[in-house]
Coordinates of C-alpha atoms in Angstrom, one line a residue:
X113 CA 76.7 98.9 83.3
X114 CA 76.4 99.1 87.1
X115 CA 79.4 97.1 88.7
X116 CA 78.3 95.6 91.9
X117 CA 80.9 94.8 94.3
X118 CA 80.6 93.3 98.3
X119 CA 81.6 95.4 101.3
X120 CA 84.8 92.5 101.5
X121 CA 86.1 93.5 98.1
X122 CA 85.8 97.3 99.1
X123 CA 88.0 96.4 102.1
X124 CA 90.4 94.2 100.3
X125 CA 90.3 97.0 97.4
X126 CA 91.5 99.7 100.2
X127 CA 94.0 97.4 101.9
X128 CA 95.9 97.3 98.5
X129 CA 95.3 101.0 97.5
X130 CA 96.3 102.0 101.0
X131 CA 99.8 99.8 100.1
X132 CA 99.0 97.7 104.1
X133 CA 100.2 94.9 101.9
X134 CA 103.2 96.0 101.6
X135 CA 106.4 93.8 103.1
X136 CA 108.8 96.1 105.0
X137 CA 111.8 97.4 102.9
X138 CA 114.9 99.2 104.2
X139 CA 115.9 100.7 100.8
X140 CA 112.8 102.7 100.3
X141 CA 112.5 106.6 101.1
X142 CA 110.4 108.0 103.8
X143 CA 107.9 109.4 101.3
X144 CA 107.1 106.3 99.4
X145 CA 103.9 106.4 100.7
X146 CA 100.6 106.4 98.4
X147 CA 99.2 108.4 101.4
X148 CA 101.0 110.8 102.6
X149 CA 99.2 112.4 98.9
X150 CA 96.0 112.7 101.4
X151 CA 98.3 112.9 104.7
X152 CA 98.6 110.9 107.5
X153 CA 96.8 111.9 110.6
X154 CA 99.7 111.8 113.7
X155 CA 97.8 111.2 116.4
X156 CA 98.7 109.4 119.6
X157 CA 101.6 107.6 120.3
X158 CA 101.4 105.1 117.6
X159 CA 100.6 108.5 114.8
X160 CA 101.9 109.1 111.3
X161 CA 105.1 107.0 111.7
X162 CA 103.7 103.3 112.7
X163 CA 101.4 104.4 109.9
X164 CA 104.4 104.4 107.5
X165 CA 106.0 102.1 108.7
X166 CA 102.7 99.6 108.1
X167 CA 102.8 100.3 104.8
X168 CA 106.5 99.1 104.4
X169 CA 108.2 102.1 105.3
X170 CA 111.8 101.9 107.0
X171 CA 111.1 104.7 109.7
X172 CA 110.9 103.6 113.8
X173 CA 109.2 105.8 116.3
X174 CA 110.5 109.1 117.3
X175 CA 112.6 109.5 114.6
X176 CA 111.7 111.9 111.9
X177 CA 112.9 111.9 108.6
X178 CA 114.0 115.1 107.4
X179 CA 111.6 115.0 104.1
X180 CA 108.4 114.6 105.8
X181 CA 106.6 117.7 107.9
X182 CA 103.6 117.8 110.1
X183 CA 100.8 120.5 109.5
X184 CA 97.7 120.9 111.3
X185 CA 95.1 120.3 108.0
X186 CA 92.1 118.3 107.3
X187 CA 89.9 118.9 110.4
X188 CA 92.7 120.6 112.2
X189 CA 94.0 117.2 112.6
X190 CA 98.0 116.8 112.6
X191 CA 98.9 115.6 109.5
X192 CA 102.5 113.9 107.6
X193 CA 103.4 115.2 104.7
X194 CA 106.2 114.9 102.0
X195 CA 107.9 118.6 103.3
X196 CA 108.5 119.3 99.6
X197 CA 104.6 118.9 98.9
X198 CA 103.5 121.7 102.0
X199 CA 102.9 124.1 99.3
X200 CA 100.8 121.9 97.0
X201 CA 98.9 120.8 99.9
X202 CA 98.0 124.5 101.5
X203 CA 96.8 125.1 97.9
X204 CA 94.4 121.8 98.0
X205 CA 93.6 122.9 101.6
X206 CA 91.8 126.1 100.3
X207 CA 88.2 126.3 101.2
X208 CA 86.1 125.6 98.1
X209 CA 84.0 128.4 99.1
X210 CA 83.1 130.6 101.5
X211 CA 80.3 128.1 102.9
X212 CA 83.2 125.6 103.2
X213 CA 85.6 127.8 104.8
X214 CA 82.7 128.8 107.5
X215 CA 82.1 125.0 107.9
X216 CA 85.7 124.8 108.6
X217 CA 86.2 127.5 111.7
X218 CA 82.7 126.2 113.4
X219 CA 81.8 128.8 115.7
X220 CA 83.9 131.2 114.3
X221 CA 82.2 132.2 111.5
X222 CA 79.1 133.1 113.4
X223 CA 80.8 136.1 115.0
X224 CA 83.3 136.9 112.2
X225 CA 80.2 137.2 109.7
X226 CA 78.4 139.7 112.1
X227 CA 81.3 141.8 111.6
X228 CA 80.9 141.7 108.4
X229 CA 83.9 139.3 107.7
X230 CA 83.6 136.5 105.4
X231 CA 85.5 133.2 107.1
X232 CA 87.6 133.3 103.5
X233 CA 88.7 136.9 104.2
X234 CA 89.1 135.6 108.0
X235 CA 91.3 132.8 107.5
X236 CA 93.5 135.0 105.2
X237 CA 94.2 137.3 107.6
X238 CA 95.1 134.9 110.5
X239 CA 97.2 133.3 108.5
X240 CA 99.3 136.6 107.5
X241 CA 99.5 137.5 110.8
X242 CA 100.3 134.2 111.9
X243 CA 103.5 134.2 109.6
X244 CA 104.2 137.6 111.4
X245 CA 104.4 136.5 114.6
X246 CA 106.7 133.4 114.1
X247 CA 109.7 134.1 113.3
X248 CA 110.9 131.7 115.5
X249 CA 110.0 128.5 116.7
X250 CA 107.3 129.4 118.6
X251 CA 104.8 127.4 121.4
X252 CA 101.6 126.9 121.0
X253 CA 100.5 129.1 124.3
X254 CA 103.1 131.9 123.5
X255 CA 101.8 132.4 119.7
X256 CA 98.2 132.0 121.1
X257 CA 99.2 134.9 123.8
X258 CA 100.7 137.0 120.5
X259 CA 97.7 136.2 118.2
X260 CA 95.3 137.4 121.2
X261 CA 97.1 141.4 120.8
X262 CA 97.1 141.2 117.3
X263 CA 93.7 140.4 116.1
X264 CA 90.0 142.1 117.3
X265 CA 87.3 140.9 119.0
X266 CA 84.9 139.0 116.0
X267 CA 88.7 136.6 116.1
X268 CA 88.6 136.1 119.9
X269 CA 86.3 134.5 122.2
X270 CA 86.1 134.0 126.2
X271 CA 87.1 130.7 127.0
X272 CA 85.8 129.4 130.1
X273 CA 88.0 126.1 131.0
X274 CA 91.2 128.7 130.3
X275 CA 89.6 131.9 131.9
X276 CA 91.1 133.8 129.4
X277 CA 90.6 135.4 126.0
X278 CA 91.8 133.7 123.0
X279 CA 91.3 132.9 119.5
X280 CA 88.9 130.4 118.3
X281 CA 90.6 127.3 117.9
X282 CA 90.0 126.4 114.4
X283 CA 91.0 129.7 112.6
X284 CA 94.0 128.8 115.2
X285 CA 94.9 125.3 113.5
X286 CA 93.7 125.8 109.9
X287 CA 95.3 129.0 109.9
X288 CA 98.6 127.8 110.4
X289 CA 99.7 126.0 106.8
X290 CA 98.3 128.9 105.0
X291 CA 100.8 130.9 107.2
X292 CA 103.4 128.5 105.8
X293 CA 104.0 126.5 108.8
X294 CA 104.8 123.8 110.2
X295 CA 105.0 121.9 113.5
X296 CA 107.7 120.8 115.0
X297 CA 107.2 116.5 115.2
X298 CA 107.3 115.4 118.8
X299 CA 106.4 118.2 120.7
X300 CA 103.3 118.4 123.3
X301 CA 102.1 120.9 123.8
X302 CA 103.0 122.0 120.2
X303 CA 105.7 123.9 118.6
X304 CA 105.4 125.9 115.2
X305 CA 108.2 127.3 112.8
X306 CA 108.0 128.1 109.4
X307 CA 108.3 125.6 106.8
X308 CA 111.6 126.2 104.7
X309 CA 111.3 127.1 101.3
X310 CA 107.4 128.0 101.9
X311 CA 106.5 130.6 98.9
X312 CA 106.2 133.6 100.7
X313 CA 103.7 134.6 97.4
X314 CA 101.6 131.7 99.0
X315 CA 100.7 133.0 102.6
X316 CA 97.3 133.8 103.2
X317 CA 96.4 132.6 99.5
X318 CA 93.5 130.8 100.8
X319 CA 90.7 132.5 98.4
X320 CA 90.1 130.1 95.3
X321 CA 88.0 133.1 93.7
X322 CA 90.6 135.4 94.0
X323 CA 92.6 133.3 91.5
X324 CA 96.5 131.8 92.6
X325 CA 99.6 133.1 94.1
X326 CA 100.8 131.3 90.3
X327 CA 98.9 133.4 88.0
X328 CA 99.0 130.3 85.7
X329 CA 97.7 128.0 88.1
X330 CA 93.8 127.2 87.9
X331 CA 91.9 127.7 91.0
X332 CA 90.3 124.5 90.6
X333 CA 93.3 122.2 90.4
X334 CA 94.3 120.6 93.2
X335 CA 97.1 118.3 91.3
X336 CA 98.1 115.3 93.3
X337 CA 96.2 116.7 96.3
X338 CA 92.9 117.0 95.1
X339 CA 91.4 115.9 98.5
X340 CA 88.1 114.4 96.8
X341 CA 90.2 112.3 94.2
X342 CA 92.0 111.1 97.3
X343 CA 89.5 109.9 98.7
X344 CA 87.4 107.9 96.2
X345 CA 91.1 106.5 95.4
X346 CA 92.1 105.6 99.1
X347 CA 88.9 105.1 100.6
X348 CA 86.6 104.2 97.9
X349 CA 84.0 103.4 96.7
X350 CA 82.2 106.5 98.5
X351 CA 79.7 108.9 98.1
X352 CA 79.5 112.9 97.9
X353 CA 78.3 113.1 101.5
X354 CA 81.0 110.5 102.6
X355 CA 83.5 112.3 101.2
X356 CA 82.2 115.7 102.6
X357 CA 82.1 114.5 106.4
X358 CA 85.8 113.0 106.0
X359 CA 86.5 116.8 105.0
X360 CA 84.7 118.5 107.1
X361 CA 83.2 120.4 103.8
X362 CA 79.8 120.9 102.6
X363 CA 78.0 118.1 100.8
X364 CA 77.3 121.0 97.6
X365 CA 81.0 121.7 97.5
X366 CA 82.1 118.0 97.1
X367 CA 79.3 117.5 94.7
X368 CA 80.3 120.1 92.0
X369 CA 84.3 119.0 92.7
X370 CA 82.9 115.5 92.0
X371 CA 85.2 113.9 89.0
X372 CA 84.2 113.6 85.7
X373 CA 86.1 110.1 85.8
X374 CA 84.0 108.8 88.4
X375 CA 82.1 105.4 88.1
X376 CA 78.7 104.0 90.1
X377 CA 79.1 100.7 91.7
X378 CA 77.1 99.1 94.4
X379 CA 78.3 98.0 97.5
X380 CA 76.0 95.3 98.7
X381 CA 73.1 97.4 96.9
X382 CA 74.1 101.0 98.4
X383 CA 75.0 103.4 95.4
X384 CA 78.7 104.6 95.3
X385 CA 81.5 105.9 93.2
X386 CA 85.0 104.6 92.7
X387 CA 87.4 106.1 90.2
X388 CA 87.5 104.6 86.8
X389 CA 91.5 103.9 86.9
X390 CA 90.8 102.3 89.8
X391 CA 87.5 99.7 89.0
X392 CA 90.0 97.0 87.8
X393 CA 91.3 96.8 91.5
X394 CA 88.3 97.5 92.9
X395 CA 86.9 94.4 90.9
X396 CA 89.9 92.3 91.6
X397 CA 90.1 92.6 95.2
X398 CA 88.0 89.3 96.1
X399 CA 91.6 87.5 95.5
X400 CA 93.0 87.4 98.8
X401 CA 96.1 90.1 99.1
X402 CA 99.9 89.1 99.9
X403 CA 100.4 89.5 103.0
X404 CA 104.0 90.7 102.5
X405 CA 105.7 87.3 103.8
X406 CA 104.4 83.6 103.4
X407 CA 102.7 82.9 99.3
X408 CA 98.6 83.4 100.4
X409 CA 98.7 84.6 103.7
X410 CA 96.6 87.4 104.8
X411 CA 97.5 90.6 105.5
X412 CA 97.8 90.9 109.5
X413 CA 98.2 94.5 110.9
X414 CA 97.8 96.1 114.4
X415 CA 95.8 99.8 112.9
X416 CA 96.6 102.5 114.7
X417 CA 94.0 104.5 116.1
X418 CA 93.5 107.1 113.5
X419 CA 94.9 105.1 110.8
X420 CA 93.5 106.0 107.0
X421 CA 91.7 102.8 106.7
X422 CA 89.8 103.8 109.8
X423 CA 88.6 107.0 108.6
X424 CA 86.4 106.4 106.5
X425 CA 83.2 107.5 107.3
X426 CA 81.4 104.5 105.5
X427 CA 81.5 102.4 109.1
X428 CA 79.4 100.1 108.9
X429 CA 81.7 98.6 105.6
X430 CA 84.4 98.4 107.9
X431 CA 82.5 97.0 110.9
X432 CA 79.0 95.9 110.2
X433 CA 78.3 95.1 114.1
X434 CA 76.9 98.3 116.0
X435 CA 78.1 97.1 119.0
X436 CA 81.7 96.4 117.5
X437 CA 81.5 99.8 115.8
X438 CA 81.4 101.6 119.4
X439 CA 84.0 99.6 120.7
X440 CA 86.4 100.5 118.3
X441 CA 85.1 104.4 117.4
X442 CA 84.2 105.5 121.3
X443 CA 84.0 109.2 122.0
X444 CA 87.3 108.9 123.7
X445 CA 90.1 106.6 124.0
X446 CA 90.3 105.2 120.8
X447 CA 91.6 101.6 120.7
X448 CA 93.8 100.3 117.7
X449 CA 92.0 97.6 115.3
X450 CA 93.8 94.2 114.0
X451 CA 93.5 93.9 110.5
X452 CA 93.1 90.8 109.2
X453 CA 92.5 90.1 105.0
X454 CA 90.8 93.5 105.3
X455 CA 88.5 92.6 108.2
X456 CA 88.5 93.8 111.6
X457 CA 88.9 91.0 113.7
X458 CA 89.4 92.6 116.8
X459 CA 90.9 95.6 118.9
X460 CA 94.4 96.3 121.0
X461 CA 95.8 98.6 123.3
X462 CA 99.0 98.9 124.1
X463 CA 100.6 98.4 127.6
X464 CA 104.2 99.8 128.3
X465 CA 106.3 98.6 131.5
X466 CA 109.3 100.3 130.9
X467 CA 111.2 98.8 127.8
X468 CA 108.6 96.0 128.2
X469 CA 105.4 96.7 125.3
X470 CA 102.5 94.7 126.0
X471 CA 99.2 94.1 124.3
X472 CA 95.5 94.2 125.6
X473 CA 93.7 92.3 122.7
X474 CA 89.7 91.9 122.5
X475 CA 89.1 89.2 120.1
X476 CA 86.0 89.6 117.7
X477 CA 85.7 86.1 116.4
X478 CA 87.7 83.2 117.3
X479 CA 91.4 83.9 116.1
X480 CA 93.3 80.4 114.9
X481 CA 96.7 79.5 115.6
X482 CA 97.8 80.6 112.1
X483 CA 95.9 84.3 113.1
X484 CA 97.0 84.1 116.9
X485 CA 101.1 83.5 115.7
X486 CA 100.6 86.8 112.8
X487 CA 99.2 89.0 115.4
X488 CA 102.3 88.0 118.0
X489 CA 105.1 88.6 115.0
X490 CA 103.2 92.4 114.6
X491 CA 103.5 93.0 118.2
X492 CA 107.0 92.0 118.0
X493 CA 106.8 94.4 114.6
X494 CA 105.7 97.5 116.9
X495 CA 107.8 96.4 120.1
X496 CA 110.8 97.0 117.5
X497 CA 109.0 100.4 116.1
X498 CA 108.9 101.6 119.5
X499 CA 112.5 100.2 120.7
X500 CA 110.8 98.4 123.1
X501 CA 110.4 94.3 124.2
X502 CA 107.5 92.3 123.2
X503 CA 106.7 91.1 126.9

């Protein structure tokens, strides 16, 4: 049987999965974090850390705990992770193929593959060398300089804004956790060093059909990491070409990584997939969530930018309006969302005057005074993150 389910359960459904329901708690770790399993994208002031700390995790802005990392990883996005899980992760990042791995480095692979260089093979190698070069922390522009001498011409194109020669930028980024390393949280423009305790065996292991750098581990399992697990279970329901644009990967790729455990339901009469330990929730969600604080109130939050629950690629679930879906995913200059009982409800940008933190709000429907006091006590929330003044 079909379960049919309304785009304000699926949003409810990821509020909970996400853990945004969650009350702040200054006895839990850094990594208790359901997503940090996919990563979390640290972008913009307000990155990876407000992130966390939404989902009720004691960290403040600025200050990184020693057991997370960041790695340049799903779309050549900075990304948090649980430092422990970096291997794990490089071996989820893999390309699936060498179709994916070509989707991955753009307008690399059209040069690379007249070379006779498959974008597997490619990646490989920029990562070996990569791990090479930095045996130090290491800047962005100086490893970029050292990567230019070390590689040929199908790795390096003319770029005209820098009138120089360089490296495509995408073997440039993806390359880097398959080098086993890391970047250094904070720094602009960015700083790599090697992640301690990286499996050495592991660098440049990026070739699924050329079996593991564990020769007991199965090419095809991702563990906790499987990417397209993590989606349907964070951002579900979804479908194959959903899931393929939030990884940048080839809609045949996701389809024959598709699990055997997923279930079709309909949201609002468009076909999907959610996993089956997860219907039950999915099913549930029409009960309004906890909001952390008073018994039955909503759960208020100020999204970052590139938070999760804005990434997923179904849009018009998360903001049916056209108009209201271009004012909060422009080209550039993202605005943050407010979240409230898993509906957008409007957008904010922040507005520092020295320790003073101010909001620019853009109300989508008339807020209440019971709305308009939640949204005040999370801008006194990020004030605090920041170690700022609400003003």
């Amino acid at each position: 049987m079909e379960h049919r389910v309304s785009a304000d359960q699926v949003r409810r459904y990821r509020v909970r999965a996400q853990q945004l329901d969650r009350a702040p708690d200054a006895a839990r770790v850094p990594a208790d974090a359901a997503v940090l399993d996919a990563g979390v994208q640290d972008t913009g002031p307000d990155g990876a850390l407000w992130a966390l700390a939404l989902r009720g995790v004691p960290v403040r802005a600025g200050a990184w705990p020693e057991d997370l990392a960041v790695a340049w990883s799903v779309r050549g996005a900075p990304h948090a992770y649980r430092r422990a899980d970096l291997p794990a992760v490089q071996r989820a990042l893999r390309p699936y193929s060498d179709a994916d791995a070509g989707k991955r480095i753009y307008d690399a692979a059209k040069p690379l593959r007249a070379a006779g260089i498959r974008p597997t093979d490619a990646l490989g190698h920029v990562a070996r060398t990569m791990h090479a070069v930095v045996d130090a922390p290491t800047g962005k522009g100086a490893l970029s300089t050292r990567m230019t001498a070390e590689l040929d011409e199908p790795y390096l194109r003319w770029c005209r804004p820098c009138g120089a020669t360089h490296m495509f930028e995408m073997p440039f980024r993806l390359g880097a956790l398959h080098a086993g390393l890391e970047l250094e949280p904070g720094t602009s423009p960015p700083v790599l060093r090697r992640s301690p305790g990286f499996p050495v065996a592991q660098v440049g292991a990026v070739d699924r059909d050329a079996g593991d750098a564990d020769p007991a581990g199965d090419p095809a399992d991702d563990g906790a990491h499987d990417l397209v697990r993590a989606v349907l279970h964070l951002l579900g329901p979804a479908t194959a070409k959903d899931v393929a644009a939030f990884l940048d990967a080839p809609v045949a790729d996701v389809k024959r990584r598709w699990p055997a455990d997923a279930v079709p339901v309909e949201v609002d009469g468009a076909a999907a997939s959610v996993l089956a330990d997860d219907l039950p929730a999915l099913l549930g969600a029409a009960d309004r969530a906890d909001g952390g604080g008073t018994a039955g109130a909503p759960v208020v939050r100020l999204l970052g930018p590139y938070d999760l629950f804005l990434q997923a690629r179904d849009r018009h679930v998360l903001v049916p309006e056209p108009a209201r879906g271009k004012a909060l995913w422009p080209v550039l200059g993202r605005p943050g969302a407010v979240l409230a009982d898993g509906a957008v409800v409007g957008t904010w940008r922040p507005r520092a005057r020295g320790r003073r933190l101010a909001l620019e709000l853009d109300p989508w429907v008339p807020w209440d005074a019971a709305l308009e006091r939640a949204v005040a006590e999370q801008h006194e929330r990020l004030a605090a993150f920041r170690g700022a003044d609400p003003a």
